[in-house]
Coordinates of N, CA, C and O in Angstrom, one line a residue:
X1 N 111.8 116.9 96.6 CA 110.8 117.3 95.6 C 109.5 116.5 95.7 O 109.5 115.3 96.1
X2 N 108.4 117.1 95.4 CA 107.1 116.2 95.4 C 106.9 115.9 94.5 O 107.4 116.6 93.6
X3 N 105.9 114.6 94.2 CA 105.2 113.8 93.2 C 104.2 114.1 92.8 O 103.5 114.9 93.5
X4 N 103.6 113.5 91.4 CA 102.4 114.0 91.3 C 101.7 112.5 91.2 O 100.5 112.5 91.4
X5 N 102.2 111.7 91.1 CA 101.6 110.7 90.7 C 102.8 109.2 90.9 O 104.1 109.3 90.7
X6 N 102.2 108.1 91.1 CA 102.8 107.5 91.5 C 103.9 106.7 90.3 O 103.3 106.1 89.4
X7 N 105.5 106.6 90.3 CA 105.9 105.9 89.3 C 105.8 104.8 88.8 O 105.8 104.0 89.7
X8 N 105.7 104.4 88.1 CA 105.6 103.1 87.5 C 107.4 101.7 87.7 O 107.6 100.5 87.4
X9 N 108.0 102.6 88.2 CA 109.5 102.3 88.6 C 109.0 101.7 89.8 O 109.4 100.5 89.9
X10 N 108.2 102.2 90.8 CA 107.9 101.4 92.0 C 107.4 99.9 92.1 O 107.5 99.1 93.0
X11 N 106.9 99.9 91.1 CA 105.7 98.7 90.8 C 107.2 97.2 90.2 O 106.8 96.2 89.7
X12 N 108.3 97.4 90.3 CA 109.2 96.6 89.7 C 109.4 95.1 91.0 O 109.6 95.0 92.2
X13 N 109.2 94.2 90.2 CA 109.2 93.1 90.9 C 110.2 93.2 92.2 O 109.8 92.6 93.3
X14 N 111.6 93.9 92.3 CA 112.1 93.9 93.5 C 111.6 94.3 94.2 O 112.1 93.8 95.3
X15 N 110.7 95.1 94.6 CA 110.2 96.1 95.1 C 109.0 95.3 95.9 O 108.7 95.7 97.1
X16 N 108.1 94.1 95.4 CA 107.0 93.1 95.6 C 107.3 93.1 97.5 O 106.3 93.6 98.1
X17 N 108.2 92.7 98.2 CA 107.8 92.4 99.1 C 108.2 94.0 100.0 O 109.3 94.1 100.7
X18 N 107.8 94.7 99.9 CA 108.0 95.9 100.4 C 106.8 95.8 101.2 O 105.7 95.4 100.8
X19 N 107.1 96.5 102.9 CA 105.9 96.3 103.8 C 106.0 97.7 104.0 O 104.9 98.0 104.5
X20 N 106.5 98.7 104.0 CA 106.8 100.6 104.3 C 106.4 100.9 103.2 O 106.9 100.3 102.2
X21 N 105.3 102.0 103.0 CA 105.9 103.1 101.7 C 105.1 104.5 102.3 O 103.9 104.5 102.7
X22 N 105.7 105.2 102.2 CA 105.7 106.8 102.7 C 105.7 107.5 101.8 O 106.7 108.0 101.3
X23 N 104.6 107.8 101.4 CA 103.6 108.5 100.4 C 103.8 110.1 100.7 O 103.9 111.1 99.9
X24 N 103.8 110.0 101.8 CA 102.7 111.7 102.2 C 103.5 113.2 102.0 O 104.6 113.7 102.0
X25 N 102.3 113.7 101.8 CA 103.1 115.6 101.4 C 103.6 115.6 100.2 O 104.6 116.2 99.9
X26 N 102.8 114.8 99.3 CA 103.1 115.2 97.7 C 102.0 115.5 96.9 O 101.0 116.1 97.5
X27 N 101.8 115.3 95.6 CA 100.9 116.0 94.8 C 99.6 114.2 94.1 O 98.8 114.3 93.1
X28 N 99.7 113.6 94.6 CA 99.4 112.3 94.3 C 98.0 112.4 94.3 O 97.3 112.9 95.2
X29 N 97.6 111.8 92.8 CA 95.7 112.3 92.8 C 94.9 111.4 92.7 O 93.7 111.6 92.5
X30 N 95.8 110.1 92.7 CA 95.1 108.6 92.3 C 95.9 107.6 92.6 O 97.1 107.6 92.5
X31 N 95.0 106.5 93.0 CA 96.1 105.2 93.6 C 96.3 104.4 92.5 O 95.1 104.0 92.1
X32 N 97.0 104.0 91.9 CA 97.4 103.3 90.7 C 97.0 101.7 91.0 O 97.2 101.0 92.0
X33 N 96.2 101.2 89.7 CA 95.8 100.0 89.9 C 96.9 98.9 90.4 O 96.8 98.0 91.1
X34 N 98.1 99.5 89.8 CA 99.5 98.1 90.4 C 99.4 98.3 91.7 O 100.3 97.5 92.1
X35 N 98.7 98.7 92.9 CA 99.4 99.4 94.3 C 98.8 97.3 94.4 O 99.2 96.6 95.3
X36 N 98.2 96.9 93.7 CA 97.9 95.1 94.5 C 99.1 94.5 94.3 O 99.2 93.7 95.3
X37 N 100.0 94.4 93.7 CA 101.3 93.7 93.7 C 102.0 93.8 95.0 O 103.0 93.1 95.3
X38 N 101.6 94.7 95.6 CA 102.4 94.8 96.7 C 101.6 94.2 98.0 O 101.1 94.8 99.0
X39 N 101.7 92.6 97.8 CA 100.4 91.2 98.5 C 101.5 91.4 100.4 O 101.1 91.0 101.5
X40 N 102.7 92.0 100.1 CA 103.4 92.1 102.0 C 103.4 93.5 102.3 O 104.1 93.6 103.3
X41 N 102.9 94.9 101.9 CA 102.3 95.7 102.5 C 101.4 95.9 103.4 O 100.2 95.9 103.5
X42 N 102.5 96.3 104.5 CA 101.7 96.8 105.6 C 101.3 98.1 106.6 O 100.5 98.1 107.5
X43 N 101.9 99.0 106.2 CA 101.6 100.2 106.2 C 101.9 100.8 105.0 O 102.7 100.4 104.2
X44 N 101.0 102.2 104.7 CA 100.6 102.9 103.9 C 100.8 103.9 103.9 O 99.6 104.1 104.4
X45 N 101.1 104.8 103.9 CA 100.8 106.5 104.3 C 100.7 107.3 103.0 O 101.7 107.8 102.5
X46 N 99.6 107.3 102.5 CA 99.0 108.7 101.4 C 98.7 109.7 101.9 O 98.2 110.5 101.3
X47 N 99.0 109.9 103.2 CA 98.1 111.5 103.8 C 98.8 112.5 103.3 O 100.1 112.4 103.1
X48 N 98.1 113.8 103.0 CA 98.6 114.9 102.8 C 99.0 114.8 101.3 O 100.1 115.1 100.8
X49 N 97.6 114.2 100.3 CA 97.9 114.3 99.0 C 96.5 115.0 98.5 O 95.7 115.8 99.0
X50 N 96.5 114.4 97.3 CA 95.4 115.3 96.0 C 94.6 114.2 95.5 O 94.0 114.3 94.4
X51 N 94.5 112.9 96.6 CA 93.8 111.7 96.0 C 92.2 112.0 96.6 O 91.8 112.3 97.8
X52 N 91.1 111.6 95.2 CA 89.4 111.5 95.9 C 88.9 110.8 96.2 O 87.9 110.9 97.0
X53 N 89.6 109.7 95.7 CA 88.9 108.3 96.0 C 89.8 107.4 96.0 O 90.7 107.3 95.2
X54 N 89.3 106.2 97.2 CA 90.2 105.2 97.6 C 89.8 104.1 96.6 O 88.7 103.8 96.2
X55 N 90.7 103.7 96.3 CA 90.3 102.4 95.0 C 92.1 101.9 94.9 O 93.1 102.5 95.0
X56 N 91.8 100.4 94.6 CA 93.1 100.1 94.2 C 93.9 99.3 95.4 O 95.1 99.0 95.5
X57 N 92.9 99.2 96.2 CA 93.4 98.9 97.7 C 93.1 96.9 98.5 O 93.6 96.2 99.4
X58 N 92.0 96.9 97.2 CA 91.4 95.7 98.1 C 91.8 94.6 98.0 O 91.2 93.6 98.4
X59 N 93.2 94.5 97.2 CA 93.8 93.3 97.4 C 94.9 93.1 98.5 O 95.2 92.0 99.0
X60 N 95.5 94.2 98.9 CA 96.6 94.5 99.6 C 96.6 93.7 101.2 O 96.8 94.4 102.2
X61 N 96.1 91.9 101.2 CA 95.8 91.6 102.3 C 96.1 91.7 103.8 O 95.5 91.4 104.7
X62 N 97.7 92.4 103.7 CA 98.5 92.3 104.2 C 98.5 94.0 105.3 O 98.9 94.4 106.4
X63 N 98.0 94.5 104.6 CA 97.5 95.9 105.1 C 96.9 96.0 106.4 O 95.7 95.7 106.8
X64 N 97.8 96.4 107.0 CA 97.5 97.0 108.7 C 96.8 98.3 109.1 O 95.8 98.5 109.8
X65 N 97.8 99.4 108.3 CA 97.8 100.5 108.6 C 97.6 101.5 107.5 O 98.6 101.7 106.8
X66 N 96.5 102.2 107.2 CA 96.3 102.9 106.1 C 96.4 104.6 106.5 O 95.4 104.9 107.2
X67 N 97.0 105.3 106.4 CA 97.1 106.8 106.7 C 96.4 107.4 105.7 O 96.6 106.6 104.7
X68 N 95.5 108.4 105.3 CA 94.7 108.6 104.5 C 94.2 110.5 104.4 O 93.8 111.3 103.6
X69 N 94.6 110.6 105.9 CA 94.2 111.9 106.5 C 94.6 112.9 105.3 O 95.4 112.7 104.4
X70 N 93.8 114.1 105.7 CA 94.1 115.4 104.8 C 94.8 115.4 103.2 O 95.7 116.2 102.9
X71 N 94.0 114.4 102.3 CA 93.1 114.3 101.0 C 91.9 115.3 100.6 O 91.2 116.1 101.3
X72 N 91.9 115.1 99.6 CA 90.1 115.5 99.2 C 89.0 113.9 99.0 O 88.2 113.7 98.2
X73 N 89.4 113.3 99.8 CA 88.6 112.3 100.0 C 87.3 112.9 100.6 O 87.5 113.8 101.4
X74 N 85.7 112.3 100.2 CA 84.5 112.6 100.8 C 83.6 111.8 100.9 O 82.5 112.2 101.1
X75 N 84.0 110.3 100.6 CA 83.6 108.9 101.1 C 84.4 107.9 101.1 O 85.2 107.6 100.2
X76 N 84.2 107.1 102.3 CA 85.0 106.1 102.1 C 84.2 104.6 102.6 O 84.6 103.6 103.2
X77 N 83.0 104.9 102.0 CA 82.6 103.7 101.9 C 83.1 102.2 101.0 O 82.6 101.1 101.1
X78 N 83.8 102.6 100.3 CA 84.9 101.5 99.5 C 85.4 100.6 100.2 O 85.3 99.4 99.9
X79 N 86.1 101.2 101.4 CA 87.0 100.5 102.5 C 86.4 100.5 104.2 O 86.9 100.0 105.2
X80 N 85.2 101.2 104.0 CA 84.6 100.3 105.1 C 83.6 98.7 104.8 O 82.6 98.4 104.1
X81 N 84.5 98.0 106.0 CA 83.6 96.8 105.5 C 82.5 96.6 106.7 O 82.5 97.2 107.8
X82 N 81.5 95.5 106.1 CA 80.6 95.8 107.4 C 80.3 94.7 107.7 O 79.7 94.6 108.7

């Protein structure tokens, strides 16, 4: 079954050192401000959702790999750094 939105069950302190999460091919329309708790994430995969804008991301230092593709995203100047 798909999601529409991310749970709040995820965000539970066991969960903190989680470096996988596999997002993609659901109904997800926004990155929830908790996604910073997660300081040992290193891959990401949101592709193939309902999100517009990237936000919620810039603490995640640990972040290698962001999958993002086929969104309705139409800037991503947020997460380009220069």
């Amino acid at each position: 079954p798909s999601i529409n939105s991310i749970n709040s069950n995820l965000f539970h302190p066991e969960f903190k050192n989680l470096s996988y999460l596999y997002l993609s091919g659901n109904f997800i329309q926004f990155i929830p401000k908790e996604m910073i708790l997660f300081k040992s994430l290193k891959h990401l995969d949101l592709s193939k959702n309902f999100i517009r804008k990237i936000e919620n991301l810039d603490h995640l230092i640990s972040l290698e790999v962001l999958i993002i593709n086929n969104n309705l995203i139409d800037n991503i100047s947020s997460i380009v750094k220069s």
